[in-house]
XYZ file of C-alpha atoms in Angstrom:
432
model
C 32.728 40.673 23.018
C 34.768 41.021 26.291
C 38.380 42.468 26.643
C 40.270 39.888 25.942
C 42.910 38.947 28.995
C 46.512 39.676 28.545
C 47.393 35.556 28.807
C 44.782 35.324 25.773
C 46.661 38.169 24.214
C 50.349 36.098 25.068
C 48.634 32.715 23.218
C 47.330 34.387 20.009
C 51.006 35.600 19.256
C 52.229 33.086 16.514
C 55.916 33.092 18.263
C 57.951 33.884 21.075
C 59.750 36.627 19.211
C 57.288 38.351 17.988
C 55.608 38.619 21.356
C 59.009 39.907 22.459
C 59.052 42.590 19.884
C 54.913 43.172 20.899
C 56.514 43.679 24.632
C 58.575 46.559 23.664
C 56.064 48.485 21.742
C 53.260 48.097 24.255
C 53.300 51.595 25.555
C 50.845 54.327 24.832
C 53.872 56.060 23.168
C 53.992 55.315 19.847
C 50.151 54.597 19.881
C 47.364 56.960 17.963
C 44.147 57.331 16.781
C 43.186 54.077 19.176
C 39.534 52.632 19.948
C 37.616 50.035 20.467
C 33.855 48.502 20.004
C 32.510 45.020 20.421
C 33.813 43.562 17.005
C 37.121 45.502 16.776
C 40.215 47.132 18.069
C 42.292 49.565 15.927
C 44.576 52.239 16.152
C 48.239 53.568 14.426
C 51.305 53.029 15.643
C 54.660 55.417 14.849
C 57.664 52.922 13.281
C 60.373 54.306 12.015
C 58.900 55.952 9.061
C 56.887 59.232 8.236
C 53.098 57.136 7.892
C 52.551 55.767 10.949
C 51.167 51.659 10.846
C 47.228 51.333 10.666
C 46.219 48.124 12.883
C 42.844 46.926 12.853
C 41.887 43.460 14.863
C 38.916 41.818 14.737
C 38.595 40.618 18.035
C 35.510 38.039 17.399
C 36.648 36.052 14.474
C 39.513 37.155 15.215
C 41.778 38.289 12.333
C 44.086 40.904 12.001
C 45.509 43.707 9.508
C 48.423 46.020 9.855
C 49.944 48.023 6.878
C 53.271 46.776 8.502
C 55.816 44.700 6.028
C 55.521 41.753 8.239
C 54.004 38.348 6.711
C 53.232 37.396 10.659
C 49.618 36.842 12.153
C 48.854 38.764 13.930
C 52.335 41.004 13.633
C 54.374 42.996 17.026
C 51.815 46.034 15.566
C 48.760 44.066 16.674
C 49.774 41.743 19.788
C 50.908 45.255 21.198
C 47.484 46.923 20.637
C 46.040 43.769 21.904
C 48.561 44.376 25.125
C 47.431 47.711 25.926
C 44.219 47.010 25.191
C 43.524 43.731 27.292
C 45.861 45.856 29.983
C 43.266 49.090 30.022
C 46.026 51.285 29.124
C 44.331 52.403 25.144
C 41.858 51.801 22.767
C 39.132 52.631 25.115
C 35.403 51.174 23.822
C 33.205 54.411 22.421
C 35.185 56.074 20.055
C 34.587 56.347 16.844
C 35.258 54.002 14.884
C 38.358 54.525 13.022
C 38.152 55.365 8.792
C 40.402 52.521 8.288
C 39.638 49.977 10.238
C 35.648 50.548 9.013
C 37.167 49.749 5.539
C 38.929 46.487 6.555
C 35.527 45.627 8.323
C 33.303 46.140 5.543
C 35.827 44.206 3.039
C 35.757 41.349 5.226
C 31.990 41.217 5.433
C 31.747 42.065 1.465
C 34.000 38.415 1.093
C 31.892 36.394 3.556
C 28.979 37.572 1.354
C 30.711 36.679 -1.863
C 31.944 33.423 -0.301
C 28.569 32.439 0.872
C 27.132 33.352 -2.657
C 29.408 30.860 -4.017
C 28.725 28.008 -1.796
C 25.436 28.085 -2.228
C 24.604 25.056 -3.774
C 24.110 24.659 -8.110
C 22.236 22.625 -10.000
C 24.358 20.075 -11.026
C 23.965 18.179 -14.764
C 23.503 13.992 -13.374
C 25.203 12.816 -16.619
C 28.543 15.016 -17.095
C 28.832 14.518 -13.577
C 28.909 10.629 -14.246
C 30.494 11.299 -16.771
C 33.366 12.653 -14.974
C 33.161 10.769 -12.268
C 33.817 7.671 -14.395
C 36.935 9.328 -16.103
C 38.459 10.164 -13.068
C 38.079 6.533 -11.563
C 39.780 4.847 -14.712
C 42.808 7.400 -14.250
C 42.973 6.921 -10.265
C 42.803 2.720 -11.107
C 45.447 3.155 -13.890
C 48.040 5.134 -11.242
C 47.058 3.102 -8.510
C 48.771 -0.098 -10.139
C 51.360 1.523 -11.489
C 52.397 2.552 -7.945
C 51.767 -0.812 -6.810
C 54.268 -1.951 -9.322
C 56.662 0.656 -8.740
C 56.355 -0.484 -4.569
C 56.738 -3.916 -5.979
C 60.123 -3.201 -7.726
C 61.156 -1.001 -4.184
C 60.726 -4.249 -2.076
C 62.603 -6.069 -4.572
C 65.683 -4.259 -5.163
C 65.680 -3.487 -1.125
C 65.126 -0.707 0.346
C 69.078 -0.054 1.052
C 68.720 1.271 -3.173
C 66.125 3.653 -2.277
C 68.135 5.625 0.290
C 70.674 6.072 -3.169
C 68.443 7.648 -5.369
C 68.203 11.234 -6.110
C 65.011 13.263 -5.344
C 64.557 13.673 -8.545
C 63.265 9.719 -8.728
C 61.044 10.469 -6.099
C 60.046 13.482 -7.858
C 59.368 11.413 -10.993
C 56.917 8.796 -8.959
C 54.930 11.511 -7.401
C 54.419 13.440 -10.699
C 53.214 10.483 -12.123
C 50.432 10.004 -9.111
C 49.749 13.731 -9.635
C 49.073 13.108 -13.016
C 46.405 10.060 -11.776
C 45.383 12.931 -9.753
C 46.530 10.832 -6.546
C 48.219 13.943 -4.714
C 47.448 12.804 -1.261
C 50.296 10.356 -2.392
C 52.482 12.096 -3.885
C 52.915 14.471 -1.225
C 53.461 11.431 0.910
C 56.337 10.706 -1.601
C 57.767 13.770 -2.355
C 57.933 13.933 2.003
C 60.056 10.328 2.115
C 62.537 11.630 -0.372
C 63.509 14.436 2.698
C 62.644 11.969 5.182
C 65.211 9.070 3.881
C 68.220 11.222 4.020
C 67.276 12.998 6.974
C 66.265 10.670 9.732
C 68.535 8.530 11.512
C 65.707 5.264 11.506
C 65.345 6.403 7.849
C 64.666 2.317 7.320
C 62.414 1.280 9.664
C 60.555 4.762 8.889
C 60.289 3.677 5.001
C 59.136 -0.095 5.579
C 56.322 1.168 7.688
C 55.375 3.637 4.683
C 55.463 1.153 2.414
C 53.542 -1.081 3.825
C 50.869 1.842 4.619
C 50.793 2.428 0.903
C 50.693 -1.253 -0.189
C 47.355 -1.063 2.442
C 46.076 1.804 0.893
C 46.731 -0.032 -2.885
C 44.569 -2.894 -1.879
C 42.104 -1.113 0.054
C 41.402 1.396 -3.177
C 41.034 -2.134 -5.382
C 38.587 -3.319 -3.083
C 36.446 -0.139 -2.926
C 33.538 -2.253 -3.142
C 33.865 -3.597 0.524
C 34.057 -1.037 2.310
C 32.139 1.299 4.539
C 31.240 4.792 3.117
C 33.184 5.817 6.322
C 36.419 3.452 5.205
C 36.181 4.495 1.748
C 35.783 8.443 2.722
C 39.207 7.511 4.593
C 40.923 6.062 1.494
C 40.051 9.162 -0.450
C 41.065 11.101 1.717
C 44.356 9.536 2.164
C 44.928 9.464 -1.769
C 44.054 13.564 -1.784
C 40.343 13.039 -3.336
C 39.264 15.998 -2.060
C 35.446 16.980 -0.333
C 33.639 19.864 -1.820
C 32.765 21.766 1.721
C 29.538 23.017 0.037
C 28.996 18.786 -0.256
C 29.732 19.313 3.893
C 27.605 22.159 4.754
C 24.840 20.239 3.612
C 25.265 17.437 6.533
C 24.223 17.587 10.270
C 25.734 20.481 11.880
C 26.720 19.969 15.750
C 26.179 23.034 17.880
C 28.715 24.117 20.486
C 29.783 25.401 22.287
C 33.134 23.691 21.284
C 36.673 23.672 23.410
C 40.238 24.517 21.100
C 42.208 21.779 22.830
C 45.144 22.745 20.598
C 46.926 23.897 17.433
C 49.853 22.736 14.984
C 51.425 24.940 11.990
C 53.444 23.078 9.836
C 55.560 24.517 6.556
C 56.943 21.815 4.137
C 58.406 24.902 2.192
C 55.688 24.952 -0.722
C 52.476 24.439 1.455
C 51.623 25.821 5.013
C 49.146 23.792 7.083
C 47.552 24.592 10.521
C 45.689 21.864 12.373
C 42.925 23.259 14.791
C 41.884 19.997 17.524
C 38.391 21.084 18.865
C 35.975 18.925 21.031
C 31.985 19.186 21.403
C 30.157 19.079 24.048
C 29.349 15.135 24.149
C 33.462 14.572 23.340
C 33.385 14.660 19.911
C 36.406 15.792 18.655
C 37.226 16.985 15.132
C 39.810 18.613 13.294
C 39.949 21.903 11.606
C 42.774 22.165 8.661
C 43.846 25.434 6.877
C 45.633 25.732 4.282
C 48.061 28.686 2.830
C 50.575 28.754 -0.478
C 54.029 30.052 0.613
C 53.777 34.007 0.675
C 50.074 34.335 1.744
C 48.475 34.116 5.674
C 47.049 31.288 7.257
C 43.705 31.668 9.019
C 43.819 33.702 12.478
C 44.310 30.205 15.055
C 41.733 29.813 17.253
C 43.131 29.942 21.138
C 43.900 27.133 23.163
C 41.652 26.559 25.872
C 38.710 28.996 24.549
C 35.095 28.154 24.471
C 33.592 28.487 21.009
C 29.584 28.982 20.103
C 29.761 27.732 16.926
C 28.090 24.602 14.839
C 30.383 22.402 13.078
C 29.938 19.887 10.018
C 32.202 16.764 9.619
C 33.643 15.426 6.492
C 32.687 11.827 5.558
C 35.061 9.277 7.346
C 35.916 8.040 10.640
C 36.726 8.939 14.071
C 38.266 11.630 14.471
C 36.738 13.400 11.599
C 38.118 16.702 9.612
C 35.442 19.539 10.418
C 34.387 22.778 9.059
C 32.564 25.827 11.007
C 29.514 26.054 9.560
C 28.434 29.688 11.164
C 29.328 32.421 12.844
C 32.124 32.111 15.554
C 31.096 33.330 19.006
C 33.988 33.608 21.732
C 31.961 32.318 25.167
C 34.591 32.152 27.629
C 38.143 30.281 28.452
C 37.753 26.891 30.138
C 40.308 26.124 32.892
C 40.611 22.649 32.134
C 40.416 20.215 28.556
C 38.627 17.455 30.906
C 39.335 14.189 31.812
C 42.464 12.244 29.690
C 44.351 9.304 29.300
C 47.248 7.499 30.935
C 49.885 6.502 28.508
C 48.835 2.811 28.075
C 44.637 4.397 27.564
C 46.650 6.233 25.075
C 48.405 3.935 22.794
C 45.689 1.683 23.259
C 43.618 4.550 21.257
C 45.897 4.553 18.655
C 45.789 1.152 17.882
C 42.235 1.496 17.816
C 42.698 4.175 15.262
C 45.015 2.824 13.407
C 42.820 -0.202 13.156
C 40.135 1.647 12.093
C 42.161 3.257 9.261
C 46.143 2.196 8.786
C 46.899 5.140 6.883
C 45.502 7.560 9.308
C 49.423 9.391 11.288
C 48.007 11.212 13.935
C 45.541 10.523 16.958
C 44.767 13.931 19.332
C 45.410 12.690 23.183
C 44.713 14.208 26.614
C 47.461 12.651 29.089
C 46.668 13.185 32.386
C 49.835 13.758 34.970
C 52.339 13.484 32.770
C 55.985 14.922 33.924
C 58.311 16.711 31.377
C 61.301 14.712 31.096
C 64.081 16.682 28.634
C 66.563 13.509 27.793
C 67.106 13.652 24.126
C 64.727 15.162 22.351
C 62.351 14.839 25.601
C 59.593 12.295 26.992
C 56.823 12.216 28.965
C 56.320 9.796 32.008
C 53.388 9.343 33.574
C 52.956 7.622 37.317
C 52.468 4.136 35.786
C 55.942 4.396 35.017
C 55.179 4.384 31.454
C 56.874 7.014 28.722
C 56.122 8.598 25.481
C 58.850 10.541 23.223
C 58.408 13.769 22.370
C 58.567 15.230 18.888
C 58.658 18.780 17.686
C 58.514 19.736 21.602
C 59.359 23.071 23.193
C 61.686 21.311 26.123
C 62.316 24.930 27.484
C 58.964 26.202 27.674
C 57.587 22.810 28.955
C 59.472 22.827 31.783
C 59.279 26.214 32.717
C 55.615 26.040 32.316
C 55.118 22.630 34.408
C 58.305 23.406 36.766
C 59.191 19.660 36.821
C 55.522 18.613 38.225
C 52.811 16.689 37.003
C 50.596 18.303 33.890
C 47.691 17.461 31.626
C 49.217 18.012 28.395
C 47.211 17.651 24.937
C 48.776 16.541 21.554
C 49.372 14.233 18.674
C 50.092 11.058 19.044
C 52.188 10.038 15.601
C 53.695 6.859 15.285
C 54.765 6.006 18.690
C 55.427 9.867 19.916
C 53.720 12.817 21.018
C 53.725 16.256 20.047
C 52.837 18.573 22.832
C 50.335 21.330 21.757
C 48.649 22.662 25.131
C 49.420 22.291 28.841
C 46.863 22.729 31.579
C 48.646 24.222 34.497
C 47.683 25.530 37.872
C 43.796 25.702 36.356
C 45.181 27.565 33.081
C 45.103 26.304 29.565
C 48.618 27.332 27.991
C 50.444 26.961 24.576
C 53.845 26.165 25.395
């Protein structure tokens, strides 16, 4: 593996203060015991107390460790190793590899073993399995009317009553979904309780919900009729989960595949990182990590870098969830994400999408020169004199980054907005 650059460095940092914090520590100063080899960088930096912090960063997968307090990944400890590495300034390649960073390294091939070991496919007993499988349909039937009732009784008391009730009613429907184990939809539930008192078109927001779920109702009655794609989509939407060993076992696509862009989200309970990548023939799939409040998500993958890697695809359709099915083998950094979309292409995607699957929120786009507008929450205009809102958008850092001119700019197109992951700027692919 290469040295890493110091703008791949600058995107791997999980916020802008924490790269601040990196800044100031990225002197040889506090720095120790530092190295380097083609898997890892390591070495100890002095803090304020008498053991100084041991960082070790696996530069590959990547991951990171630091004996540092700090629940960030990677932490100030390791984006300023990374600094003064990328920069030539420590952690030189040929030393010795360092006592503790060897440890991390063999525990983290000891748990790809063990995980491996566990995937590996059992022999499965045909009947309980039918068995179960027959149980579980009964129970997801038996809450999938009662919601259809309870969305019934919604529309007919108006939807002016439901912005009155408590969270703890829409606590009450979504442990009863749970209970059907349906918790693709009770999350959905549990997330309209916030959104009701929070958003400003609170209304129109619910009615389109509602009729999403009333879809999703009728499409789970009629099972029967659908595609195995369709119906892979309605499971997924209630929360039926895919084993991934059931995933491994389909037709892996080999790479090398471009990171067009990341998302972290944190609902308070669950965090949730969305990883767009797209293959070499423009298939693109989505990566999705998941982490209970207190524990790390997975390293992200950087925008813009060139992955040899094969990937497997979850039942459904376009664009699919996807899992790594290998090894991950940095190649290079692209300069460009390709060819996109005007705004119009765009939404005509969507529709397509949505089409395809009405309960399916968010669409990845390429728009091709697009200008940063910041009234309001921000838009993007494009020289058809068409616009998109912006949602969840760094306004600052966009137009800094694009300087008022014309930018490709990948995202999410959900429900009518966009929400800016990567700009491609002066031949550079950047996380704003």
């Amino acid at each position: 593996m290469g040295r890493w650059s110091e703008e791949t460095v600058i995107n791997a940092a999980p916020d802008s203060s924490s790269l601040a914090a990196a800044r100031k520590l990225a002197h040889p100063g506090p720095w120790t015991d530092c190295g380097s080899n083609d898997d890892l960088v390591w070495g100890k930096c002095q803090g304020s107390g008498k053991t100084p912090y041991q960082v070790s960063v696996d530069i590959v997968a990547p991951a990171y460790r630091c004996s540092c307090p700090s629940r960030k990944f990677p932490c100030k400890h390791a984006l300023a190793l990374l600094l003064l590495w990328a920069r030539g300034e420590a952690a030189e390649a040929g030393a010795e590899t360092a006592d503790f960073a060897k440890e991390w390294a063999d525990q983290r091939a000891v748990r790809a073993t063990v995980k491996e070991r566990r995937n590996a496919v059992q022999p499965a007993d045909p009947e309980a399995q039918a068995k179960r499988l027959t149980a579980r349909l009964a129970l997801m039937d038996a809450g999938v009317d009662d919601f259809s009732r309870w969305l019934t009784d919604l529309v007919r008391t108006g939807l002016a009553a439901a912005r009155n009730q408590p969270y703890s009613w829409w606590d009450a429907v979504a442990a009863r979904l749970v209970d059907s184990q349906l918790p693709g939809l009770a999350e959905q539930v549990r997330d309209m309780a916030s959104q009701v008192h929070g958003r400003t078109d609170w209304a129109d927001h619910l009615l389109r919900h509602a009729g999403r779920w009333w879809a999703l109702t009728k499409a789970w009655s009629g099972r029967d009729n659908l595609t195995p794609e369709e119906f892979a989509d309605v499971k997924a939407a209630l929360g039926w989960a895919t084993a991934s060993a059931d995933v491994q076992g389909t037709e892996s696509l080999p790479g090398p595949w471009l990171v067009l862009g990341a998302h972290r989200s944190d609902d308070g309970r669950l965090q949730q990182q969305r990883t767009w990548i797209q293959g070499p023939d423009g298939t693109v799939v989505v990566l999705l990590d998941f982490a209970a409040q207190g524990q790390g998500l997975a390293a992200p993958q950087l925008a813009g870098a060139l992955l040899d890697v094969t990937v497997a695809r979850y039942p459904g359709t376009t664009p699919q969830r996807g899992m790594f099915t290998g090894p991950v083998t940095p190649l290079d950094v692209a300069s460009s994400l390709g060819t996109g979309h005007s705004i119009v292409q765009a939404l005509e995607h969507e529709s397509a999408a949505v089409a395809r699957s009405p309960w399916r929120t968010r669409i990845p786009v390429l728009l091709d020169e697009v200008t940063v507008n910041s009234e309001g929450t921000g838009w993007l205009h494009d020289p058809h004199g068409d616009a998109l809102p912006l949602v969840d958008a760094p306004l600052d850092s966009l137009l800094a980054l694009t300087g008022g001119h014309a930018a490709s700019i990948f995202g999410e197109l959900e429900e009518g907005r966009v929400r800016p992951l990567t700009v491609v700027v002066d031949g550079r692919v950047v996380t704003p």
